[in-house]
Coordinates of C-alpha atoms and ligand atoms in Angstrom, one line a residue:
M4 CA -8.8 20.3 -28.6
T5 CA -6.5 17.6 -27.4
T6 CA -8.4 14.4 -26.8
I7 CA -7.8 10.9 -25.6
S8 CA -7.0 8.8 -28.7
D9 CA -6.1 5.5 -27.2
A10 CA -6.4 3.7 -23.9
K11 CA -5.0 0.2 -23.5
V12 CA -4.4 -2.4 -20.8
L13 CA -0.9 -3.9 -20.5
I14 CA -0.3 -7.0 -18.4
T15 CA 3.2 -8.3 -17.6
C16 CA 4.9 -10.5 -15.0
P17 CA 8.5 -9.4 -14.4
G18 CA 8.8 -11.4 -11.2
R19 CA 5.1 -10.7 -10.3
N20 CA 2.0 -9.7 -12.1
Y21 CA 1.4 -6.0 -12.9
V22 CA -1.5 -4.5 -14.8
T23 CA -0.9 -1.0 -16.3
L24 CA -3.2 1.3 -18.1
K25 CA -1.6 3.4 -20.8
I26 CA -3.5 6.5 -22.1
T27 CA -2.4 8.3 -25.3
T28 CA -3.6 11.8 -26.4
S29 CA -4.3 13.0 -29.9
D30 CA -1.0 15.0 -29.8
G31 CA 1.0 11.9 -28.8
V32 CA 1.5 12.4 -25.0
T33 CA 1.3 9.2 -23.0
G34 CA 0.4 8.6 -19.4
I35 CA 0.4 5.4 -17.3
G36 CA -1.5 4.2 -14.2
D37 CA -1.3 1.1 -12.1
A38 CA -4.3 -1.2 -12.2
T39 CA -2.9 -4.1 -10.2
L40 CA -5.1 -5.9 -7.7
N41 CA -3.1 -8.8 -6.3
G42 CA -4.7 -12.2 -7.0
R43 CA -7.6 -10.6 -8.9
E44 CA -5.6 -8.9 -11.7
L45 CA -7.8 -9.9 -14.7
S46 CA -11.0 -8.5 -13.2
V47 CA -9.6 -5.0 -13.2
A48 CA -8.1 -5.6 -16.6
S49 CA -11.5 -6.5 -17.9
Y50 CA -13.2 -3.7 -16.1
L51 CA -10.9 -1.3 -17.9
R52 CA -10.7 -2.9 -21.2
D53 CA -14.4 -3.8 -21.6
H54 CA -16.1 -0.9 -19.8
V55 CA -13.8 2.1 -19.3
C56 CA -11.3 2.4 -22.2
P57 CA -14.1 2.8 -24.8
L58 CA -15.6 5.6 -22.8
L59 CA -12.4 7.5 -22.5
L60 CA -11.8 7.9 -26.2
G61 CA -12.5 11.5 -27.4
K62 CA -12.5 12.9 -23.9
D63 CA -10.4 15.9 -22.9
P64 CA -7.5 14.5 -20.8
S65 CA -7.1 17.7 -18.9
C66 CA -10.4 17.3 -17.1
I67 CA -9.1 14.8 -14.5
E68 CA -11.8 15.4 -11.8
R69 CA -14.6 15.5 -14.3
I70 CA -13.5 12.2 -15.8
W71 CA -13.2 10.7 -12.3
Q72 CA -16.8 11.7 -11.5
Y73 CA -18.0 10.5 -14.8
L74 CA -16.5 7.0 -14.2
Y75 CA -17.5 6.9 -10.5
K76 CA -21.1 8.3 -10.7
G77 CA -21.6 7.1 -14.2
A78 CA -21.2 3.4 -13.4
Y79 CA -24.1 3.7 -10.9
W80 CA -22.5 0.7 -9.0
R81 CA -20.0 2.3 -6.6
R82 CA -16.8 1.6 -4.7
G83 CA -15.2 -1.8 -4.3
P84 CA -11.6 -2.7 -5.0
V85 CA -12.1 -3.5 -8.7
T86 CA -13.9 -0.3 -9.6
M87 CA -11.7 1.9 -7.5
T88 CA -8.5 0.3 -8.8
A89 CA -9.7 0.9 -12.3
I90 CA -10.6 4.5 -11.7
A91 CA -7.3 5.0 -9.9
A92 CA -5.4 3.8 -13.0
V93 CA -7.2 6.3 -15.2
D94 CA -6.6 9.1 -12.6
V95 CA -2.9 8.5 -12.3
A96 CA -2.4 8.2 -16.1
L97 CA -4.2 11.6 -16.5
W98 CA -2.0 13.2 -13.8
D99 CA 1.0 11.8 -15.6
I100 CA -0.2 13.3 -18.9
K101 CA -0.9 16.7 -17.2
G102 CA 2.6 16.7 -15.7
K103 CA 4.2 15.9 -19.1
Q104 CA 2.2 18.6 -20.8
A105 CA 3.2 21.2 -18.2
G106 CA 6.8 20.0 -18.1
L107 CA 6.5 19.5 -14.3
P108 CA 6.7 16.6 -11.9
V109 CA 3.3 15.8 -10.5
Y110 CA 4.1 16.9 -6.9
Q111 CA 4.6 20.5 -8.3
L112 CA 1.1 20.4 -9.7
L113 CA -0.1 19.3 -6.2
G114 CA 1.3 22.4 -4.6
G115 CA 5.0 21.6 -4.4
A116 CA 7.1 19.9 -1.9
V117 CA 6.4 20.5 1.8
R118 CA 9.4 18.4 2.8
D119 CA 12.8 17.5 1.4
G120 CA 12.0 13.8 1.1
V121 CA 9.7 11.0 2.1
T122 CA 10.5 8.8 5.1
V123 CA 10.1 5.2 4.1
Y124 CA 10.1 2.1 6.2
G125 CA 12.2 -0.9 5.2
Q126 CA 11.1 -4.5 5.9
A127 CA 13.0 -6.7 8.4
S128 CA 12.0 -10.3 9.1
G129 CA 13.5 -13.5 10.4
E130 CA 12.8 -17.2 11.0
D131 CA 14.0 -16.6 14.5
I132 CA 15.2 -13.8 16.7
P133 CA 18.9 -13.8 15.7
Q134 CA 17.9 -13.7 12.0
L135 CA 15.4 -10.9 12.7
L136 CA 18.2 -8.9 14.5
D137 CA 20.5 -9.4 11.6
D138 CA 17.9 -8.2 9.2
V139 CA 17.1 -5.1 11.3
G140 CA 20.8 -4.3 11.4
R141 CA 21.0 -4.7 7.6
I142 CA 18.1 -2.3 7.0
L143 CA 19.5 0.3 9.4
D144 CA 22.9 0.0 7.8
R145 CA 21.3 0.9 4.5
G146 CA 20.2 4.2 6.0
F147 CA 16.5 3.5 6.7
R148 CA 15.1 5.6 9.6
A149 CA 12.2 3.3 10.1
V150 CA 11.9 -0.5 10.1
R151 CA 8.9 -2.9 10.1
A152 CA 9.8 -6.0 12.1
Q153 CA 8.0 -9.4 11.5
A154 CA 9.3 -12.7 12.8
A155 CA 8.2 -16.3 12.6
V156 CA 6.2 -17.6 15.6
P157 CA 7.5 -20.8 17.1
G158 CA 4.9 -23.5 16.6
V159 CA 3.2 -21.7 13.7
E160 CA 4.3 -23.0 10.3
R161 CA 4.3 -19.9 8.2
V162 CA 3.5 -16.3 9.2
Y163 CA 2.7 -13.2 7.2
G164 CA 5.7 -11.0 6.5
V165 CA 8.3 -13.8 6.8
P166 CA 9.3 -14.7 3.3
D167 CA 9.6 -18.3 2.3
G168 CA 12.7 -18.7 0.2
G169 CA 13.9 -15.1 0.7
R170 CA 11.8 -13.3 -1.8
T171 CA 10.8 -10.4 0.5
G172 CA 7.3 -9.2 -0.3
E173 CA 6.3 -12.0 -2.6
Q174 CA 3.4 -13.8 -1.0
A175 CA 1.3 -15.0 -4.0
G176 CA 1.9 -18.4 -5.5
G177 CA 0.7 -20.4 -8.5
G178 CA -2.0 -23.1 -8.4
R179 CA -4.6 -23.0 -5.7
P180 CA -3.9 -20.7 -2.7
S181 CA -1.4 -22.1 -0.3
V182 CA -2.8 -22.8 3.2
E183 CA -1.1 -21.2 6.2
G184 CA -1.8 -21.9 9.9
W185 CA -2.5 -19.4 12.7
D186 CA -2.3 -19.4 16.5
T187 CA -3.2 -16.2 18.3
G188 CA -2.0 -17.3 21.7
R189 CA 1.6 -18.1 20.5
Y190 CA 1.7 -14.9 18.5
L191 CA 0.6 -12.6 21.4
N192 CA 3.3 -14.2 23.6
W193 CA 6.0 -13.9 21.0
V194 CA 5.8 -10.4 19.5
P195 CA 6.6 -8.5 22.7
R196 CA 9.6 -10.8 23.2
Y197 CA 11.2 -10.1 19.9
M198 CA 10.3 -6.3 19.9
A199 CA 12.1 -6.2 23.3
T200 CA 15.3 -7.7 21.8
V201 CA 15.1 -5.3 18.8
R202 CA 15.0 -2.3 21.1
Q203 CA 17.7 -3.7 23.4
E204 CA 20.0 -4.3 20.5
F205 CA 19.4 -1.2 18.4
G206 CA 17.9 1.3 20.9
H207 CA 15.3 3.9 20.2
G208 CA 16.9 6.0 17.5
F209 CA 14.7 4.8 14.7
H210 CA 11.0 4.1 14.1
L211 CA 9.7 0.6 14.7
L212 CA 6.6 -0.8 13.0
H213 CA 4.6 -4.0 12.9
D214 CA 1.9 -5.4 10.7
V215 CA -0.7 -7.6 12.5
H216 CA -2.4 -8.3 9.2
H217 CA -6.0 -8.3 10.4
R218 CA -5.6 -11.3 12.7
L219 CA -6.8 -10.4 16.2
T220 CA -10.1 -9.7 17.9
P221 CA -10.4 -6.2 19.4
I222 CA -9.6 -7.3 23.0
E223 CA -6.6 -9.3 21.7
A224 CA -5.4 -6.3 19.8
A225 CA -5.8 -4.2 22.9
H226 CA -3.6 -6.7 24.7
L227 CA -0.9 -6.6 22.0
G228 CA -0.9 -2.8 22.0
K229 CA -0.4 -2.7 25.8
S230 CA 2.3 -5.3 25.7
L231 CA 4.2 -3.2 23.2
E232 CA 4.0 0.2 24.8
L233 CA 7.4 0.1 26.4
F234 CA 9.0 -0.4 22.9
R235 CA 7.3 2.7 21.6
M236 CA 6.1 1.4 18.3
F237 CA 5.5 4.0 15.5
W238 CA 2.4 2.0 14.8
I239 CA 0.8 -1.4 14.8
E240 CA -1.0 -2.0 11.5
D241 CA -4.3 -3.6 10.8
P242 CA -4.8 -5.0 14.3
T243 CA -8.3 -6.3 13.5
P244 CA -10.3 -6.8 10.3
A245 CA -11.5 -3.3 9.8
E246 CA -15.0 -4.0 8.5
D247 CA -15.9 -3.7 12.2
Q248 CA -14.8 -0.1 12.8
E249 CA -16.3 0.3 16.2
A250 CA -13.7 -2.3 17.3
F251 CA -11.0 0.4 17.2
R252 CA -12.7 2.3 20.0
L253 CA -12.2 -0.6 22.3
I254 CA -8.6 -1.0 21.3
R255 CA -7.9 2.7 21.8
Q256 CA -9.5 2.7 25.3
H257 CA -6.8 0.2 26.4
T258 CA -3.6 1.3 24.7
T259 CA -1.4 4.2 23.7
T260 CA 0.3 2.2 20.9
P261 CA -0.6 4.1 17.7
L262 CA -2.9 2.4 15.2
A263 CA -2.7 2.3 11.4
V264 CA -5.3 0.9 9.0
G265 CA -6.6 1.2 5.5
E266 CA -4.7 -0.8 2.9
V267 CA -7.9 -2.7 2.0
F268 CA -10.1 0.4 2.0
N269 CA -11.0 1.9 -1.4
S270 CA -12.9 5.1 -0.8
I271 CA -13.2 8.0 1.6
W272 CA -16.4 6.5 2.9
D273 CA -14.4 3.6 4.3
C274 CA -12.2 6.0 6.2
Q275 CA -14.7 8.6 7.3
Y276 CA -15.8 7.1 10.6
L277 CA -12.3 6.0 11.8
I278 CA -11.0 9.5 11.0
T279 CA -13.8 11.7 12.3
E280 CA -14.1 9.6 15.5
R281 CA -10.3 9.8 16.0
L282 CA -10.1 6.0 16.3
I283 CA -6.8 5.7 14.4
D284 CA -3.5 7.6 14.0
Y285 CA -2.5 6.7 10.4
I286 CA -4.6 6.1 7.4
R287 CA -2.9 3.6 5.0
T288 CA -5.1 3.8 1.8
S289 CA -3.0 3.7 -1.4
V290 CA -3.1 5.7 -4.6
S291 CA -3.9 2.6 -6.7
H292 CA -6.6 0.9 -4.6
A293 CA -8.4 4.1 -3.5
G294 CA -9.3 6.0 -6.6
G295 CA -6.0 7.5 -7.5
I296 CA -4.2 10.7 -6.6
S297 CA -7.4 12.8 -6.7
H298 CA -9.3 10.6 -4.3
L299 CA -6.4 9.9 -1.9
R300 CA -5.8 13.7 -1.6
K301 CA -9.4 14.1 -0.4
I302 CA -9.0 11.3 2.1
L303 CA -5.8 13.0 3.4
S304 CA -7.4 16.4 3.6
L305 CA -10.2 15.0 5.7
A306 CA -7.6 13.2 7.9
E307 CA -5.6 16.4 8.3
L308 CA -8.6 18.1 10.0
Y309 CA -8.5 15.3 12.7
G310 CA -4.8 15.0 13.2
V311 CA -4.6 11.7 11.4
R312 CA -1.5 11.2 9.3
S313 CA -0.8 9.2 6.1
G314 CA 0.9 5.9 5.9
A315 CA 0.4 4.7 2.4
H316 CA 0.5 1.0 1.6
G317 CA 3.6 0.4 -0.5
A318 CA 3.8 -3.4 -1.0
G319 CA 5.6 -4.8 -4.0
D320 CA 2.3 -5.9 -5.5
L321 CA 1.5 -2.2 -6.1
S322 CA 3.5 -1.5 -9.2
P323 CA 6.3 1.1 -9.5
V324 CA 3.8 3.4 -11.1
S325 CA 1.7 3.4 -8.0
F326 CA 4.7 3.7 -5.7
A327 CA 6.0 6.7 -7.6
A328 CA 2.5 8.3 -7.5
A329 CA 2.5 7.8 -3.7
L330 CA 5.8 9.6 -3.4
H331 CA 4.4 12.7 -5.3
V332 CA 1.4 12.7 -2.8
D333 CA 3.7 12.1 0.2
L334 CA 5.9 15.0 -0.7
S335 CA 3.0 17.4 -1.1
V336 CA 0.7 16.8 1.8
Q337 CA 1.2 18.4 5.2
N338 CA -0.1 15.4 7.2
F339 CA 2.3 12.9 5.8
G340 CA 3.2 10.2 8.3
M341 CA 5.2 7.4 6.8
Q342 CA 5.5 5.5 3.5
E343 CA 5.9 1.8 3.2
Y344 CA 8.7 0.7 0.8
M345 CA 8.7 -3.0 0.0
E346 CA 11.2 -2.7 -2.9
H347 CA 10.0 -4.3 -6.1
L348 CA 11.6 -7.6 -7.1
P349 CA 13.9 -7.9 -10.1
P350 CA 13.6 -7.9 -13.0
Y351 CA 10.9 -5.3 -12.6
Q352 CA 13.3 -2.6 -13.7
D353 CA 13.4 -4.2 -17.2
V354 CA 9.9 -3.0 -17.7
F355 CA 9.5 0.0 -15.3
K356 CA 12.1 2.8 -15.7
T357 CA 11.9 4.8 -12.5
T358 CA 13.4 8.2 -11.5
W359 CA 12.9 8.0 -7.7
T360 CA 15.9 8.2 -5.4
F361 CA 16.7 6.8 -1.9
E362 CA 19.2 8.6 0.3
D363 CA 19.6 8.6 4.0
G364 CA 16.2 7.0 4.6
L365 CA 14.4 9.5 2.5
M366 CA 12.9 9.0 -1.0
H367 CA 12.2 11.5 -3.7
P368 CA 10.1 10.9 -6.8
G369 CA 12.6 12.9 -9.0
D370 CA 11.9 15.9 -11.2
A371 CA 11.0 14.3 -14.5
P372 CA 7.7 15.6 -15.9
G373 CA 4.7 13.6 -14.9
I374 CA 4.9 10.6 -12.5
G375 CA 8.5 9.8 -13.5
V376 CA 8.0 6.2 -14.6
E377 CA 8.3 4.9 -18.2
Y378 CA 7.0 1.6 -19.3
D379 CA 8.9 -0.6 -21.8
E380 CA 6.3 -2.4 -23.7
E381 CA 8.8 -4.6 -25.6
A382 CA 10.4 -5.8 -22.4
A383 CA 7.0 -6.3 -20.8
A384 CA 5.9 -8.6 -23.6
R385 CA 8.7 -11.0 -22.6
F386 CA 7.0 -11.7 -19.2
A387 CA 3.7 -13.5 -19.7
Y388 CA 0.9 -13.2 -17.1
D389 CA 1.2 -15.9 -14.5
P390 CA -1.9 -16.6 -12.4
K391 CA -1.2 -16.5 -8.7
Y392 CA -3.2 -16.3 -5.4
L393 CA -2.5 -15.0 -2.0
P394 CA -2.4 -17.6 0.8
V395 CA -5.4 -18.6 2.9
N396 CA -5.2 -18.9 6.7
T397 CA -6.7 -21.7 8.7
L398 CA -6.9 -22.5 12.4
A399 CA -5.9 -25.8 14.0
D400 CA -9.5 -27.1 13.5
G401 CA -9.5 -26.3 9.8
S402 CA -11.8 -23.2 10.0
V403 CA -10.8 -20.2 7.9
H404 CA -9.2 -17.3 9.6
D405 CA -8.3 -13.8 8.3
W406 CA -5.0 -13.9 6.4
Ligands
GCO512 C1 1.6 -4.5 3.6 C2 0.6 -5.5 3.2 C3 0.9 -6.4 2.1 C4 -0.3 -7.2 1.7 C5 -0.3 -7.4 0.2 C6 -1.5 -8.2 -0.3 O1 1.5 -3.9 4.6 O2 2.6 -4.3 2.8 O3 -0.1 -6.0 4.3 O4 2.0 -7.2 2.3 O5 -0.3 -8.4 2.3 O6 -0.2 -6.1 -0.4 O7 -1.4 -8.2 -1.7
MG513 MG1 -0.2 -4.5 5.7

């Protein structure tokens, strides 16, 4: 019988930190999974290295669901971002192995493609409205069919989604977490103004999205949703901190702007209420933070019953392995909605050799057996781990606000 003969954790920082689990079988097949949890990387690395890798040795790598249940139920302590990211890394590595053994890309093992390609949204931002418009134009010129728009808010020093120094998607920094400020009133006043100019300038022939990043109260989110209705958003994302799920009922009673949530969720139990009560339109859990391909597929099957579509998180702090895995899932589920694409920062491609393609706004994971990403360990060794934190948000009186 083929068994797992090695499982090791690899940490590298080609532009940003990535943790990768590499599993090797007794007949020499390797598989990789993303274990990156931005700003808390070493806790997942330790969870895997100290508690999971030793348990994998000798197991049959073909039993993906059985190993998943063994790790989930066997730990006794359940859920949480660290546990579920670690389990996800094992799961994706095992799917990668199964694909390579079968000589098939993973999406074929999941039932095959239900669409030609995966619609992804590009990221546009600006320090002011002219800059934002330039950026939206640039993204549309590249062929994207969907754009997320985020602009700086006058009077607020730094705002989520507007890169400092032009490194789109990089928000973590060294030393102690940087402190950003927040002002809900200014934000609520400003967003409809810039969305109006985006639609005036570019029309309605593309999907427009926006990430609120958990910053509003339910009634403020309801107000934002109403004020954006004319601009027909594809979604507004994370309008409120989603621990309070009943809040979405209030938002929904007031607005027809579609709602997306879920990037900080890590299990089907976090999604169940919002889906079954039809309080959201898109569920944004990711492969790598929600238990891997096996678990995400269960979440999306539940969502399909209730007309909720997928919208997987695809920030640059999820490694190319995670992004490729998401493309395989997106291609194979009927209730796909939209995939975020935050384009990894160079020199990531020194370490991660990918096979995905982008054409005319659609992505495809490619037809290489497995996930379609190879990891260059020699190159990875050149980029040492670099501790970084996400920023913290405070209000004018110094109290901490959701970032
Ligand atoms: C998104 C997300 C990210 C997160 C990041 C945190 O929609 O892409 O909100 O930008 O902030 O993944 O590590
Ligand atoms: Mg987000």
